[in-house]
Short mmCIF file of C-alpha atoms in Angstrom, two decimals:
data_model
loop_
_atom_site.label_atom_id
_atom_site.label_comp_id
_atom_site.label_asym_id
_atom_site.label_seq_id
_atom_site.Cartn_x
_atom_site.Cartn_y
_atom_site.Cartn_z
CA UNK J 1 15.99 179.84 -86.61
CA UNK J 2 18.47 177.16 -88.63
CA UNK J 3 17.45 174.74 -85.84
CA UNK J 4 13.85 175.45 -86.55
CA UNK J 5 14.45 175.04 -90.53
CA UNK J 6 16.85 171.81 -90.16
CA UNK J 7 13.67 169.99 -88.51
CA UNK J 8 11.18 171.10 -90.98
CA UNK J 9 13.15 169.90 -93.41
CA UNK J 10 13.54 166.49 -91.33
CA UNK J 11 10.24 166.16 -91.26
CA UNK J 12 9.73 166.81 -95.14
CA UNK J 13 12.22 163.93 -95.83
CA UNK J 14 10.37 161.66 -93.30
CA UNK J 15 6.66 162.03 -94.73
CA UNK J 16 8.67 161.88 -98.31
CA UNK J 17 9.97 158.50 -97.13
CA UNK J 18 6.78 157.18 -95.69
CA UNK J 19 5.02 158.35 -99.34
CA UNK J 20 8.14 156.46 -101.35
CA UNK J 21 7.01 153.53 -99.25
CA UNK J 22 3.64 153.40 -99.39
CA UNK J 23 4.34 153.64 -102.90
CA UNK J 24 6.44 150.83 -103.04
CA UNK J 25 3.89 148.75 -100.39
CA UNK J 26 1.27 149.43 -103.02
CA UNK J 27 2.77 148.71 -106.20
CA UNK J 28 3.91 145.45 -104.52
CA UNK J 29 0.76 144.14 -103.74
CA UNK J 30 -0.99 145.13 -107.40
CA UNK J 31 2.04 143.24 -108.74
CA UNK J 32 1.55 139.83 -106.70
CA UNK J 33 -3.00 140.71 -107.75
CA UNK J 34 -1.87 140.66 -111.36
CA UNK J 35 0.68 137.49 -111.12
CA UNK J 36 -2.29 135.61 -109.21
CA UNK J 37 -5.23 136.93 -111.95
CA UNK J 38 -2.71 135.80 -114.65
CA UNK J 39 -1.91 132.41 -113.03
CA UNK J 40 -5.90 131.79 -112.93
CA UNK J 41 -6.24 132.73 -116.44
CA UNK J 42 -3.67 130.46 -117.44
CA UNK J 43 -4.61 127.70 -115.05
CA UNK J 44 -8.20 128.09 -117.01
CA UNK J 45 -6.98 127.73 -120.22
CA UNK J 46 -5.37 125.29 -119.79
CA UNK J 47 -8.38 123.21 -118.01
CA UNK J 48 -10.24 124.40 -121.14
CA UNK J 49 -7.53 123.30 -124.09
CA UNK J 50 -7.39 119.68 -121.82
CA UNK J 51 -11.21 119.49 -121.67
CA UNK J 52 -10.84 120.14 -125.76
CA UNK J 53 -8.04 117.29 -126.28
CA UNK J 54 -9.79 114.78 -124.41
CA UNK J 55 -13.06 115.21 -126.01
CA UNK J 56 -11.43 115.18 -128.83
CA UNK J 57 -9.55 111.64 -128.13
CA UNK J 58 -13.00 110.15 -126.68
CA UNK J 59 -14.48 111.20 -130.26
CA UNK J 60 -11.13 109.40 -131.94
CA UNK J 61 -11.81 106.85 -129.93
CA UNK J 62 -15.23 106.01 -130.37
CA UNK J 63 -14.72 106.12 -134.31
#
């Protein structure tokens, strides 16, 4: 009977594991999504705040 109980409970830690895991696994991979959606934000902005200074310096310019 122990022998029975001692593998349950082997089993219970096991598909605990794989869960803590697949935890991890996924939490990992909405991490690296929201680093890349950030880096396109920023890389955006910033195409948008150059686009500003230089038509801003072709106005300066042509004055």
């Amino acid at each position: 009977m122990d022998a029975m109980q001692g593998q349950g409970g082997i089993q219970m830690l096991l598909s605990a594991e794989q869960d803590a895991q697949q935890i991890v696994s996924t939490a990992k991979n909405n991490k690296m999504a929201r680093l890349r959606q950030a880096k396109e934000e920023a890389e955006n902005e910033v195409g948008q705040y150059r686009a500003h200074l230089e038509a801003e310096y072709q106005r300066n310019i042509s004055e």
